[in-house]
Tab-separated table of C-alpha atoms in Angstrom:
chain	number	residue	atom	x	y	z
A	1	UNK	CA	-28.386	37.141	-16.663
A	2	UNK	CA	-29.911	40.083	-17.897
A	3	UNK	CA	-30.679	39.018	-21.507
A	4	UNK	CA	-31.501	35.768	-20.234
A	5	UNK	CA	-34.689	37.055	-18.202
A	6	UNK	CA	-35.184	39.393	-21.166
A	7	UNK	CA	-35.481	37.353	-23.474
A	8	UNK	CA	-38.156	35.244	-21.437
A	9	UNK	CA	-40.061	37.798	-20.698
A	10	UNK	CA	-40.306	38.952	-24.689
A	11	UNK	CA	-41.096	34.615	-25.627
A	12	UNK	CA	-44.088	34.992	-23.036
A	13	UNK	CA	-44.874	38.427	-24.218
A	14	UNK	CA	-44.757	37.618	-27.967
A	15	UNK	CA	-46.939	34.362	-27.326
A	16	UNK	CA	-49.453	35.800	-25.817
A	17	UNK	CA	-49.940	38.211	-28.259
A	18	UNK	CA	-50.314	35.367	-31.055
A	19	UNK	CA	-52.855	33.975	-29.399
A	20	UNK	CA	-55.955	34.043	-31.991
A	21	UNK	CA	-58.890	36.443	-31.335
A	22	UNK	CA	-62.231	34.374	-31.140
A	23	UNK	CA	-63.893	35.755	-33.974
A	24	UNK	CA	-67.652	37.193	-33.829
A	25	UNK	CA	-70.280	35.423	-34.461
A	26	UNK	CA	-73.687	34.978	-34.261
A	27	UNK	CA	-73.483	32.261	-31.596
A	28	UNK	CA	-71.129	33.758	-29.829
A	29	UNK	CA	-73.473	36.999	-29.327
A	30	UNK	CA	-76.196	34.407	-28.407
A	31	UNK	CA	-74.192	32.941	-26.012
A	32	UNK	CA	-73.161	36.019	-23.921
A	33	UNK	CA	-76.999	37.935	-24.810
A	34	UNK	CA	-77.014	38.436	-21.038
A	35	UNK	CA	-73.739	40.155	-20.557
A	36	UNK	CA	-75.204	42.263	-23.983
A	37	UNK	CA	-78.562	43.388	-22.341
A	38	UNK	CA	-76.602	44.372	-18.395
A	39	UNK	CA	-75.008	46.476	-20.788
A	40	UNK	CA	-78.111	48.284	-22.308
A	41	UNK	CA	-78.581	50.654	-19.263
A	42	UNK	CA	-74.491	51.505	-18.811
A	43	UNK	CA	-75.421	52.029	-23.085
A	44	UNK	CA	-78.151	54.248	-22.540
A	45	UNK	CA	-76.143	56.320	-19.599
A	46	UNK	CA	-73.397	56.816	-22.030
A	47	UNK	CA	-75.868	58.349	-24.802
A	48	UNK	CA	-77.800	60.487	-23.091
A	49	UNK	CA	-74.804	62.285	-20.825
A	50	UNK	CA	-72.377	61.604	-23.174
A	51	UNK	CA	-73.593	62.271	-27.011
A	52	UNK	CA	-76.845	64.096	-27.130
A	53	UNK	CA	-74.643	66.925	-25.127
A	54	UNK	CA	-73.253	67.224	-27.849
A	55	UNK	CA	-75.945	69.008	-29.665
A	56	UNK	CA	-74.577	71.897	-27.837
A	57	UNK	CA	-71.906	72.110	-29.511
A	58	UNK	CA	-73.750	73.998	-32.486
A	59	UNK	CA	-73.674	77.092	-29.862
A	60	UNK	CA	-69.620	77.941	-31.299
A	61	UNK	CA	-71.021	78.813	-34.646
A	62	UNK	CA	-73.461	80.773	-33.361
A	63	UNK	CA	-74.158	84.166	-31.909
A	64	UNK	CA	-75.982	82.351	-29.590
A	65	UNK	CA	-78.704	84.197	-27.433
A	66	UNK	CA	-80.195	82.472	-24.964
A	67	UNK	CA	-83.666	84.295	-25.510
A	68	UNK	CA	-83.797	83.342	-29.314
A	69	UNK	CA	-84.959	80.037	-30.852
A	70	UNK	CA	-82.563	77.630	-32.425
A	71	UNK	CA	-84.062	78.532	-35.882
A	72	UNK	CA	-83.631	82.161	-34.851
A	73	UNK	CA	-79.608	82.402	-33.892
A	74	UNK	CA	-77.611	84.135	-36.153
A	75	UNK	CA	-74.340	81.794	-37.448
A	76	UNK	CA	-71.006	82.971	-37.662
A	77	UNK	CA	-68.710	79.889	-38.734
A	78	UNK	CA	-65.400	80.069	-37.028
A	79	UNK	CA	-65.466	83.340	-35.482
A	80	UNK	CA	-65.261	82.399	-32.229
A	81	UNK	CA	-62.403	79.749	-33.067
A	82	UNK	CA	-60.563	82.750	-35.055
A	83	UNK	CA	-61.419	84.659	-31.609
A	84	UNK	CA	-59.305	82.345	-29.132
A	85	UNK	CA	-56.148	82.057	-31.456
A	86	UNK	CA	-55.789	85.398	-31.686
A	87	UNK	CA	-56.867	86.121	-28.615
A	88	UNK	CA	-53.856	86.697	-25.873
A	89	UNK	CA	-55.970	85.657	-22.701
A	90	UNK	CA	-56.958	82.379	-24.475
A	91	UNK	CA	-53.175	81.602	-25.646
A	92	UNK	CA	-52.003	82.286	-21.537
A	93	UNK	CA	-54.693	79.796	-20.588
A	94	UNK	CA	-53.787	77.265	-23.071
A	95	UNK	CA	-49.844	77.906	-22.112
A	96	UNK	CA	-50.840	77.349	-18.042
A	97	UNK	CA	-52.938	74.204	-19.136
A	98	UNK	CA	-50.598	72.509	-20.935
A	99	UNK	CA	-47.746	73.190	-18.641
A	100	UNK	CA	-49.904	72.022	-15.623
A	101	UNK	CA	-50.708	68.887	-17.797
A	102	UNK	CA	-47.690	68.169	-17.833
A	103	UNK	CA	-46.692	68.517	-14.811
A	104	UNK	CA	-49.067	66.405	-13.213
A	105	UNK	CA	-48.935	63.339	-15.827
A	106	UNK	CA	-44.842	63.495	-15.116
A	107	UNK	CA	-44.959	63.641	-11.683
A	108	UNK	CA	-47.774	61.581	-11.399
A	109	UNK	CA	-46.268	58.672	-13.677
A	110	UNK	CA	-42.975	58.427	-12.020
A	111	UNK	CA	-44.348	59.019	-8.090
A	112	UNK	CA	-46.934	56.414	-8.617
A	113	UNK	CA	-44.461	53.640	-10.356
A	114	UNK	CA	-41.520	54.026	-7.973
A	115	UNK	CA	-44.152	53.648	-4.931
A	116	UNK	CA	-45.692	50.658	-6.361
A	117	UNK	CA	-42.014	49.500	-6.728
A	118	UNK	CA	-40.812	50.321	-3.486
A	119	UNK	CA	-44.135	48.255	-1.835
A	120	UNK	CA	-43.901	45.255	-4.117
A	121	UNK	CA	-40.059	44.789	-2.215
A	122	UNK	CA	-41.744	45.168	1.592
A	123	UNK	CA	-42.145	41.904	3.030
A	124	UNK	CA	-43.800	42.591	5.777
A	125	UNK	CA	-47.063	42.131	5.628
A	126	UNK	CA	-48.508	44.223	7.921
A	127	UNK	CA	-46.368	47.210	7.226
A	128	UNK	CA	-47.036	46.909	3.481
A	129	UNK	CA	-50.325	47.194	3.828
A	130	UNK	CA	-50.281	50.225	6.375
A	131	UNK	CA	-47.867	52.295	3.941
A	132	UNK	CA	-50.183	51.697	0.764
A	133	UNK	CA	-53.329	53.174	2.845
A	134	UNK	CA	-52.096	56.327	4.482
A	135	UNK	CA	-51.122	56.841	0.850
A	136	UNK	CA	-54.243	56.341	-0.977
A	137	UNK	CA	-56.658	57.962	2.269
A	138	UNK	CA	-56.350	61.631	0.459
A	139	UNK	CA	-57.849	60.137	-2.346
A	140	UNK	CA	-61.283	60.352	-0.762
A	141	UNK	CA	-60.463	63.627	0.758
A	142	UNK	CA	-62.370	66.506	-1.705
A	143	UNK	CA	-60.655	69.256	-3.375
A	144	UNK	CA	-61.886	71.406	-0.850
A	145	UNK	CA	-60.085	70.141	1.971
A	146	UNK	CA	-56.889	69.375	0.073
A	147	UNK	CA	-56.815	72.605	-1.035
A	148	UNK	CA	-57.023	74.130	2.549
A	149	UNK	CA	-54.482	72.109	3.663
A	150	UNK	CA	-52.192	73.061	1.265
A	151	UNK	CA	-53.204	76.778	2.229
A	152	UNK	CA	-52.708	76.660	5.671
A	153	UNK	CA	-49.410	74.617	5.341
A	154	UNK	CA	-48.040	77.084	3.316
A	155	UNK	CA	-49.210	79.917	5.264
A	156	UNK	CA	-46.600	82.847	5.770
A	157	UNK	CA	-47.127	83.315	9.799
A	158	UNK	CA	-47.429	79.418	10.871
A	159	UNK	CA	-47.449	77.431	7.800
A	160	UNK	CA	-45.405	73.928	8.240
A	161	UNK	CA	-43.325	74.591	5.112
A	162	UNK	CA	-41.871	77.921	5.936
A	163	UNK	CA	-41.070	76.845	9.541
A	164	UNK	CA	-39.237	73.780	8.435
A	165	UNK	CA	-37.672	75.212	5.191
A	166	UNK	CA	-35.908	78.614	8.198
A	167	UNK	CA	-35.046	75.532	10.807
A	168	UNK	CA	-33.418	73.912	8.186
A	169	UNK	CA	-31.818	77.477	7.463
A	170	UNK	CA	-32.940	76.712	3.561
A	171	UNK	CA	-34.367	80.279	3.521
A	172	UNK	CA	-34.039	83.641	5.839
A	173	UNK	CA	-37.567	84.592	5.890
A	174	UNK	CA	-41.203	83.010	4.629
A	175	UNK	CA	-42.607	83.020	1.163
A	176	UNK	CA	-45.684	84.088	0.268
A	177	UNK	CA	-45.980	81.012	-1.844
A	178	UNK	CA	-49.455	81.711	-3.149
A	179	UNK	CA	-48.348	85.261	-3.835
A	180	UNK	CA	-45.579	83.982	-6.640
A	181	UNK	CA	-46.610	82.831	-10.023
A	182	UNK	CA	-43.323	80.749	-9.940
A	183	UNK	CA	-44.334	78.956	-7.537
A	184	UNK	CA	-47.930	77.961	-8.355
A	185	UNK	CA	-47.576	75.320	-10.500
A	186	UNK	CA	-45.238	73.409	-8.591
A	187	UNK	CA	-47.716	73.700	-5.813
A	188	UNK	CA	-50.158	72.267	-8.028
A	189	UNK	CA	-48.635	69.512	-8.814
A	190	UNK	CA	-46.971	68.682	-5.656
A	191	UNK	CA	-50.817	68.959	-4.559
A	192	UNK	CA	-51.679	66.391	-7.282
A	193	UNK	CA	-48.976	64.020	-6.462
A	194	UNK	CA	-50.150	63.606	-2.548
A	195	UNK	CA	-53.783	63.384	-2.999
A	196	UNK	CA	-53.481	60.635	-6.025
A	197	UNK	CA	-50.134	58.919	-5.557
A	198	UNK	CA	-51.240	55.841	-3.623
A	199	UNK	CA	-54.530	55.845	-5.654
A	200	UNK	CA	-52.849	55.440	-9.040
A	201	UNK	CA	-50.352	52.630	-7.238
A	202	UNK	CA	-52.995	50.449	-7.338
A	203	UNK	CA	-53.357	49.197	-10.739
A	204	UNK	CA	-49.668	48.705	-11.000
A	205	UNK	CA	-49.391	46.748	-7.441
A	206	UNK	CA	-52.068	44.469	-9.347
A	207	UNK	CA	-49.750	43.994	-12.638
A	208	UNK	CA	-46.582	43.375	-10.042
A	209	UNK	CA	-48.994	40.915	-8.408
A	210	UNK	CA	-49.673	38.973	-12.033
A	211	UNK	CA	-45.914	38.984	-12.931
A	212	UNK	CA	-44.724	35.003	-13.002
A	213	UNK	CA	-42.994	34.322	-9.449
A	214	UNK	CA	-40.544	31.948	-11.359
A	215	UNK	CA	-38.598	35.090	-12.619
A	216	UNK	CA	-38.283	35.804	-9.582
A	217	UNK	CA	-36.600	32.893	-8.606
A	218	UNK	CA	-34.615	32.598	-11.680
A	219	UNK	CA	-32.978	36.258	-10.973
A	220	UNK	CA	-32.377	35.505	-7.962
A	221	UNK	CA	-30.946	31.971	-8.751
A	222	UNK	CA	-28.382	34.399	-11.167
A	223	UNK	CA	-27.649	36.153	-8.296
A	224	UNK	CA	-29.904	39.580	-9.180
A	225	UNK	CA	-30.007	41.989	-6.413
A	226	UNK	CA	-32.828	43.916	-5.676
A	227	UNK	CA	-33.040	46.603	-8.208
A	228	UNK	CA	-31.619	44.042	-10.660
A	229	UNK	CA	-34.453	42.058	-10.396
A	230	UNK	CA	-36.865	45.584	-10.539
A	231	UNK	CA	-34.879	46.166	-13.534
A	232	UNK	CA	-35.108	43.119	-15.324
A	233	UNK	CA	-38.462	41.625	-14.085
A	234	UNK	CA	-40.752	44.316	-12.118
A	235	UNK	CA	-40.655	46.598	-14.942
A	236	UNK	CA	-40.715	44.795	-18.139
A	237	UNK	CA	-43.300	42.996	-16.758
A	238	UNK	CA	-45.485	45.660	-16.060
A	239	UNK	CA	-44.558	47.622	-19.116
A	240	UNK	CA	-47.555	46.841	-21.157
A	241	UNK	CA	-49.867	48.554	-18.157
A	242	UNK	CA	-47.334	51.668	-18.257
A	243	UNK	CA	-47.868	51.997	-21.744
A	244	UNK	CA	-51.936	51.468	-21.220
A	245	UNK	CA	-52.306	53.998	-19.084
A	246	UNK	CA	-49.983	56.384	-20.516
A	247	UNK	CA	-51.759	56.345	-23.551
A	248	UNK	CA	-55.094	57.313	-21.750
A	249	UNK	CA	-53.226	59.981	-19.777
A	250	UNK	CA	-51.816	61.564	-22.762
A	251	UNK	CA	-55.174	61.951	-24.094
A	252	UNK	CA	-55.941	63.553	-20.549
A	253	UNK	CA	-53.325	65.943	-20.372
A	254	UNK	CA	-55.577	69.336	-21.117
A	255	UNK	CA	-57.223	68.235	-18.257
A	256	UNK	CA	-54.859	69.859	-15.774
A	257	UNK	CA	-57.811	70.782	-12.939
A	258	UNK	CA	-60.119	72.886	-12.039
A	259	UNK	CA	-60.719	72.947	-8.339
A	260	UNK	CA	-57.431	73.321	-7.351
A	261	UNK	CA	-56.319	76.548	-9.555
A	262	UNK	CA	-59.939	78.193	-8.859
A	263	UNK	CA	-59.430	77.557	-5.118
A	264	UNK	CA	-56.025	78.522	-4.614
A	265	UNK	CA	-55.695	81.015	-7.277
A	266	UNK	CA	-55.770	84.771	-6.631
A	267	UNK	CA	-55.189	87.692	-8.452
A	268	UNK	CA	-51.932	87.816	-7.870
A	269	UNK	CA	-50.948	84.548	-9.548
A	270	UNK	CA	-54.030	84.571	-12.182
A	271	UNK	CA	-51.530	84.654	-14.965
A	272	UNK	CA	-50.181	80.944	-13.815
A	273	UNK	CA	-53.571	80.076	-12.348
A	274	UNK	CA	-56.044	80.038	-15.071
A	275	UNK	CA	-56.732	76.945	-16.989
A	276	UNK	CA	-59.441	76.264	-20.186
A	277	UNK	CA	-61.739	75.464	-17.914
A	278	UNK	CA	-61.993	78.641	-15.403
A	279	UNK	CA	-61.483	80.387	-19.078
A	280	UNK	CA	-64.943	78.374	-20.158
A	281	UNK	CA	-66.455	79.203	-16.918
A	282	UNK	CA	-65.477	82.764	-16.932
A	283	UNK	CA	-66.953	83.511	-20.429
A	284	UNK	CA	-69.819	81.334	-19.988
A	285	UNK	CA	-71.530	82.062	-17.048
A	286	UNK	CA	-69.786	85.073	-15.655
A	287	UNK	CA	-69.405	87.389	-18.786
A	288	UNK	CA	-72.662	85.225	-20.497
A	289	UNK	CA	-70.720	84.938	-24.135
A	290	UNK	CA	-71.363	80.990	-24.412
A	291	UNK	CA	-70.588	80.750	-27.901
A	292	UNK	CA	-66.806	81.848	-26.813
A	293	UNK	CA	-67.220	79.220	-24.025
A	294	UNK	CA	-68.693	76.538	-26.086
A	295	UNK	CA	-65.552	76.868	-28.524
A	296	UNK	CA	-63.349	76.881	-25.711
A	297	UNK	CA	-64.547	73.254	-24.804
A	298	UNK	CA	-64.553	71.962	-28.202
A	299	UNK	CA	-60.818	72.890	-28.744
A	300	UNK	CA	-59.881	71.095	-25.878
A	301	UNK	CA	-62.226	67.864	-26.568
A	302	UNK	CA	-60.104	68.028	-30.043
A	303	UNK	CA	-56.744	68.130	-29.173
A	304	UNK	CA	-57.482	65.593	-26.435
A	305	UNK	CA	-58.807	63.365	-28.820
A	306	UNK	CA	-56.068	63.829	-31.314
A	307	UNK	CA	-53.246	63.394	-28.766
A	308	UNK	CA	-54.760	60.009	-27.804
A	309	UNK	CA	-55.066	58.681	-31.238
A	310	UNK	CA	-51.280	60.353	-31.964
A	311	UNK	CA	-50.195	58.303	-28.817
A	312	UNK	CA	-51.530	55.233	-29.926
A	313	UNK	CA	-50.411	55.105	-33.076
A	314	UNK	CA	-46.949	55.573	-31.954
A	315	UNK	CA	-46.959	53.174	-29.669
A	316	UNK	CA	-49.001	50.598	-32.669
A	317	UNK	CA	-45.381	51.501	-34.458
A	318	UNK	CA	-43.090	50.551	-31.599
A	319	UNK	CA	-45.159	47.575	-31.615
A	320	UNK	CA	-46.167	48.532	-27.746
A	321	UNK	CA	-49.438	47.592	-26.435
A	322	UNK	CA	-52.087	50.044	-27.319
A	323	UNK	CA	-55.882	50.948	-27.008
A	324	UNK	CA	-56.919	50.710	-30.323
């Protein structure tokens, strides 16, 4: 049964993908000119916030003062670069960014998949729908507010989590939870899972909702039970958005937060707390060395970029799908 539906799945997979590309031409840009010039402002929005930014950049090979002219800053090459990998604040941040990053995509990916599993087998209506918005309601809710929440619930006097954890008899007296380094990234990404769990769930409730009903029927015809049947059909068939989107999130994954270790860190957990981008902030506008800052930023833009490229050219070799 189970290479049976496999091997369906991989015939409908592998045609799909030999379907030929119309190729570009002249007529065809003609023919869509209307789609091209919607596109001209969305264009424009992209350029001006996006790339002539940029231009800043120049700042990290600099000893930039703000007072001075462009044609007036003094250039130092890499100093700043040879600055933050030698420098042990900068290799801390870089450790509690990546770690953070990873924390998040994990525990993001695998929350956000078995949810949109666990829906796509309710039946009723109703309920279904119910479930899948209390889940995706913190979404809207800012940083701000999550981040008091998770404050208060964690509170040593009448937080929710120590008076549950003693009921239970798990522990013998509260934590000071945001008092522990060892305990702050958990927290973070515990925080990350219930705001954007039921968020994420959407795009793969929509692949579920594409998947070919008649392999359904055909598992269950073979007698596939349940997780047979997520096994076989739910998840192959989605595979090609799992891949997608972890491919985008790999590129993402020095983007562990901001908001959430700036609010809830303290100086008792600012070892575990501080990420690249309180580190930016911190030099930049606080201590007023923006060259430092400006560096800061670019490292991260270019591992971000080379992790996304790295992940899709693996996948490219697995023969996955892939962005590029």
């Amino acid at each position: 049964m189970a290479e049976t539906l496999e091997t369906e799945i991989a015939v409908r997979h592998s045609n799909r993908r030999k379907k030929k590309k119309r190729p570009v031409t002249w007529s065809l840009i003609k023919s869509q000119n209307q789609l091209i010039w919607m596109s001209v402002p969305l264009m424009l929005y992209i350029i001006l916030f996006a790339y002539v930014p940029v231009w800043g950049w120049t700042m990290a090979f600099q000893n930039y003062r703000p007072a001075k002219s462009f044609s007036e800053q003094e250039w130092v090459g890499f100093k700043q670069f040879k600055f933050l990998f030698t420098d042990d604040n900068f290799l801390r941040v870089l450790r509690n960014t990546l770690s953070m990053g990873i924390i998040n995509l994990v525990l993001g990916f695998v929350t956000a998949i078995v949810l949109a599993l666990l829906l796509n087998e309710i039946k009723n209506v109703l309920w279904k729908r119910t479930v899948q918005t209390i889940s995706y309601l913190p979404h809207f809710l800012s940083w701000i507010i999550v981040t008091g929440i998770v404050a208060t619930s964690l509170s040593i006097n009448d937080g929710i989590i120590n008076i549950v954890l003693m009921k239970l008899h798990l522990i013998k007296e509260p934590i000071l939870w945001l008092s522990e380094g060892k305990y702050f990234w958990g927290i973070v990404g515990a925080s990350h899972v219930w705001k954007e769990v039921g968020w994420n769930t959407i795009i793969y409730l929509a692949a579920i909702a594409s998947i070919d009903p008649a392999l359904y029927e055909a598992a269950e015809i073979d007698g596939a039970s349940r997780y047979k049947k997520m096994q076989f059909v739910t998840l192959p068939g989605i595979k090609a958005t799992i891949v997608i989107l972890m491919i985008m999130s790999i590129g993402h994954v020095l983007e562990a937060g901001f908001e959430v270790q700036y609010l809830l860190g303290n100086g008792l957990v600012v070892d575990w707390a501080e990420t690249i981008d309180i580190f930016v902030l911190k030099y930049g506008l606080a201590q007023g060395n923006y060259s430092l800052a400006t560096a800061g930023g670019i490292f991260k833009t270019v591992v971000s970029v080379t992790l996304l490229l790295m992940a899709n050219g693996i996948s490219k070799r697995l023969g996955e799908e892939r962005l590029l």
